[in-house]
């Protein structure tokens, strides 16, 4: 037993380094964001959209929200804690008027629990608000996709936990895209591209109809 305890303590730095390396895989993407910022400084008072591939693939984001300046900081394959880890580089510099996050399905796909999804989002909120106290933050519900239909029970639970957490926080909002993306309890195929995971234009239009009223509320 004593040897086992010693071994576990010896492994702790290696486990921490492994997690650090997980984040490090995104260094090139974050460096590219910083280069873009130097070339064209984002407008002050912008709305920051951050998270995984559903944000990264949203190429029409600026046109879809013409009434505000937007910043797209999505990097595909990322989990919530990646955005938190790099917040000093892709959140703090912008002093955004508000933040919209979409992430979580990669977290569940990688084996994180619904409780961990909630806790990681709470950690992101704390990190963002350490720089900009009270900044409004919206969590776009984890979407139901055909490619990850096996995760629907975990997605439902994670969304419920995030929704309950958001209800305890001032100006933290849960935006329910999950429910309208279902039909008869299953993901609607016509909202997705060929891979069954990433949305097509119809899927994004559904999201816009839910996110835009929240953004308009921030503006007014």
Coordinates of C-alpha atoms in Angstrom, one line a residue:
X1 CA 0.0 0.0 0.0
X2 CA 2.8 2.4 0.9
X3 CA 4.5 1.7 -2.5
X4 CA 1.2 2.4 -4.2
X5 CA 0.8 5.7 -2.5
X6 CA 4.3 6.7 -3.4
X7 CA 3.7 5.8 -7.0
X8 CA 0.5 7.8 -7.1
X9 CA 2.3 10.9 -5.8
X10 CA 5.0 10.3 -8.4
X11 CA 2.5 10.2 -11.1
X12 CA 0.6 13.4 -10.2
X13 CA 3.1 15.8 -12.0
X14 CA 2.9 13.6 -15.1
X15 CA -0.9 13.7 -15.0
X16 CA -0.8 17.4 -14.7
X17 CA 1.6 17.6 -17.6
X18 CA -0.7 15.4 -19.7
X19 CA -3.5 17.8 -19.2
X20 CA -1.3 20.8 -20.0
X21 CA -0.3 19.0 -23.2
X22 CA -4.0 18.6 -24.0
X23 CA -4.4 22.3 -23.9
X24 CA -1.1 22.8 -25.8
X25 CA -2.6 21.2 -28.9
X26 CA -4.5 24.4 -29.5
X27 CA -1.5 26.8 -29.2
X28 CA -1.2 27.2 -33.0
X29 CA -4.9 28.2 -33.2
X30 CA -4.6 30.6 -30.3
X31 CA -1.4 32.1 -31.9
X32 CA -3.4 32.6 -35.1
X33 CA -6.1 34.5 -33.2
X34 CA -3.5 36.7 -31.6
X35 CA -2.0 37.4 -35.1
X36 CA -5.4 38.4 -36.4
X37 CA -5.9 40.7 -33.4
X38 CA -2.6 42.4 -34.2
X39 CA -3.5 42.8 -37.9
X40 CA -7.1 44.0 -37.2
X41 CA -7.8 45.0 -33.6
X42 CA -11.3 43.8 -32.6
X43 CA -13.8 46.7 -32.1
X44 CA -14.4 47.6 -28.4
X45 CA -17.8 46.5 -26.9
X46 CA -18.0 43.5 -29.2
X47 CA -19.9 40.3 -28.5
X48 CA -17.5 37.4 -28.1
X49 CA -18.5 34.1 -29.5
X50 CA -16.3 31.3 -28.1
X51 CA -16.1 27.6 -28.0
X52 CA -15.9 24.6 -30.3
X53 CA -16.5 23.8 -33.9
X54 CA -20.1 25.0 -34.0
X55 CA -18.7 28.5 -33.3
X56 CA -15.6 28.0 -35.6
X57 CA -17.8 27.0 -38.5
X58 CA -20.1 29.9 -38.1
X59 CA -18.5 31.9 -41.0
X60 CA -21.6 34.1 -41.4
X61 CA -21.6 35.3 -37.8
X62 CA -20.9 38.9 -38.5
X63 CA -23.6 39.1 -41.2
X64 CA -26.0 37.3 -38.9
X65 CA -25.6 39.9 -36.2
X66 CA -25.2 43.1 -38.2
X67 CA -26.4 45.3 -35.3
X68 CA -23.3 44.5 -33.2
X69 CA -19.6 43.9 -33.7
X70 CA -18.7 40.2 -33.1
X71 CA -15.5 38.3 -32.4
X72 CA -15.4 34.6 -33.4
X73 CA -13.0 32.6 -31.2
X74 CA -14.2 29.1 -31.9
X75 CA -11.6 26.3 -32.3
X76 CA -12.9 23.0 -33.4
X77 CA -12.5 20.0 -31.2
X78 CA -12.0 22.1 -28.0
X79 CA -13.7 21.5 -24.7
X80 CA -14.9 24.1 -22.2
X81 CA -11.7 24.0 -20.1
X82 CA -9.7 24.9 -23.2
X83 CA -11.5 28.2 -23.5
X84 CA -10.8 28.8 -19.8
X85 CA -7.2 27.9 -20.1
X86 CA -6.6 30.3 -22.9
X87 CA -8.9 33.1 -21.6
X88 CA -6.0 35.4 -20.8
X89 CA -5.3 35.4 -24.5
X90 CA -8.7 35.1 -26.2
X91 CA -11.1 36.6 -23.7
X92 CA -9.4 39.1 -21.4
X93 CA -7.9 41.3 -24.1
X94 CA -11.3 42.1 -25.7
X95 CA -13.3 43.3 -22.7
X96 CA -16.3 42.1 -24.5
X97 CA -19.8 43.6 -24.0
X98 CA -21.1 40.0 -23.6
X99 CA -19.9 36.4 -24.2
X100 CA -21.7 33.6 -26.0
X101 CA -20.2 30.1 -25.4
X102 CA -21.0 26.9 -27.2
X103 CA -19.1 23.9 -26.0
X104 CA -19.8 20.7 -24.2
X105 CA -20.5 17.9 -26.6
X106 CA -16.8 17.3 -27.2
X107 CA -16.4 17.2 -23.4
X108 CA -19.1 14.4 -23.1
X109 CA -17.6 12.6 -26.2
X110 CA -14.3 12.5 -24.4
X111 CA -15.9 11.0 -21.3
X112 CA -16.4 14.0 -19.1
X113 CA -19.4 13.7 -16.8
X114 CA -22.4 16.1 -17.0
X115 CA -21.4 17.4 -13.6
X116 CA -17.9 18.2 -15.0
X117 CA -19.4 20.1 -17.9
X118 CA -21.3 22.3 -15.4
X119 CA -18.3 22.8 -13.2
X120 CA -16.1 23.6 -16.2
X121 CA -18.6 26.2 -17.4
X122 CA -18.7 27.7 -13.9
X123 CA -14.9 27.9 -13.9
X124 CA -15.1 29.7 -17.3
X125 CA -17.6 32.2 -15.8
X126 CA -15.3 32.9 -12.9
X127 CA -12.3 33.3 -15.1
X128 CA -14.0 35.7 -17.5
X129 CA -15.5 37.8 -14.6
X130 CA -12.1 38.0 -12.9
X131 CA -11.3 40.4 -15.8
X132 CA -14.7 41.9 -16.5
X133 CA -16.9 41.6 -13.4
X134 CA -20.5 41.1 -14.3
X135 CA -20.0 40.6 -18.0
X136 CA -23.2 38.9 -19.4
X137 CA -22.5 35.3 -20.4
X138 CA -24.8 33.0 -22.3
X139 CA -24.4 29.2 -22.6
X140 CA -25.8 27.8 -25.8
X141 CA -27.3 24.4 -24.9
X142 CA -25.4 21.4 -26.0
X143 CA -27.0 20.4 -29.3
X144 CA -28.5 17.0 -30.1
X145 CA -26.8 15.6 -33.2
X146 CA -27.3 12.4 -35.1
X147 CA -23.6 11.6 -35.0
X148 CA -23.7 11.7 -31.2
X149 CA -27.2 10.4 -30.5
X150 CA -25.9 7.9 -28.1
X151 CA -24.9 10.8 -25.8
X152 CA -28.5 12.2 -25.6
X153 CA -29.0 11.1 -22.0
X154 CA -25.8 12.8 -20.9
X155 CA -26.5 15.9 -23.0
X156 CA -29.9 16.3 -21.4
X157 CA -28.4 15.9 -17.9
X158 CA -25.5 18.3 -18.7
X159 CA -27.9 20.9 -20.1
X160 CA -30.2 20.6 -17.1
X161 CA -27.2 21.1 -14.7
X162 CA -25.9 24.1 -16.6
X163 CA -29.4 25.6 -16.7
X164 CA -29.8 25.2 -12.9
X165 CA -26.4 26.7 -12.3
X166 CA -27.2 29.7 -14.6
X167 CA -30.4 30.3 -12.7
X168 CA -28.3 31.0 -9.6
X169 CA -26.0 33.5 -11.3
X170 CA -26.7 37.1 -12.2
X171 CA -26.6 37.7 -16.0
X172 CA -25.6 34.1 -16.8
X173 CA -28.2 32.7 -19.2
X174 CA -28.9 29.3 -20.6
X175 CA -30.1 29.4 -24.2
X176 CA -32.2 26.4 -25.1
X177 CA -31.4 25.3 -28.6
X178 CA -31.6 21.6 -27.6
X179 CA -35.4 21.3 -27.4
X180 CA -36.3 22.9 -30.8
X181 CA -33.6 20.8 -32.5
X182 CA -35.5 17.7 -31.6
X183 CA -38.4 16.1 -33.3
X184 CA -40.2 13.2 -31.7
X185 CA -37.3 13.0 -29.3
X186 CA -34.6 12.7 -31.9
X187 CA -32.3 15.1 -33.6
X188 CA -33.7 16.7 -36.8
X189 CA -31.6 15.5 -39.8
X190 CA -32.4 18.5 -41.9
X191 CA -30.5 20.8 -39.5
X192 CA -27.2 19.1 -40.1
X193 CA -24.6 18.5 -42.9
X194 CA -23.5 15.2 -44.2
X195 CA -21.5 14.3 -41.1
X196 CA -24.5 14.5 -38.9
X197 CA -22.6 16.5 -36.4
X198 CA -22.1 20.0 -37.8
X199 CA -25.0 22.2 -38.7
X200 CA -26.1 23.5 -42.0
X201 CA -27.6 26.9 -42.7
X202 CA -31.0 25.8 -41.4
X203 CA -29.5 24.8 -38.1
X204 CA -27.7 28.1 -37.7
X205 CA -30.9 30.0 -38.5
X206 CA -32.6 28.2 -35.7
X207 CA -29.8 29.2 -33.4
X208 CA -30.0 32.8 -34.5
X209 CA -33.6 33.0 -33.6
X210 CA -32.8 32.0 -30.0
X211 CA -29.5 33.9 -29.5
X212 CA -30.5 37.1 -31.2
X213 CA -33.2 38.1 -28.6
X214 CA -30.6 37.7 -25.9
X215 CA -28.1 39.8 -27.7
X216 CA -30.8 42.5 -28.4
X217 CA -31.6 42.5 -24.7
X218 CA -27.9 43.1 -23.9
X219 CA -27.9 46.1 -26.3
X220 CA -31.0 47.6 -24.8

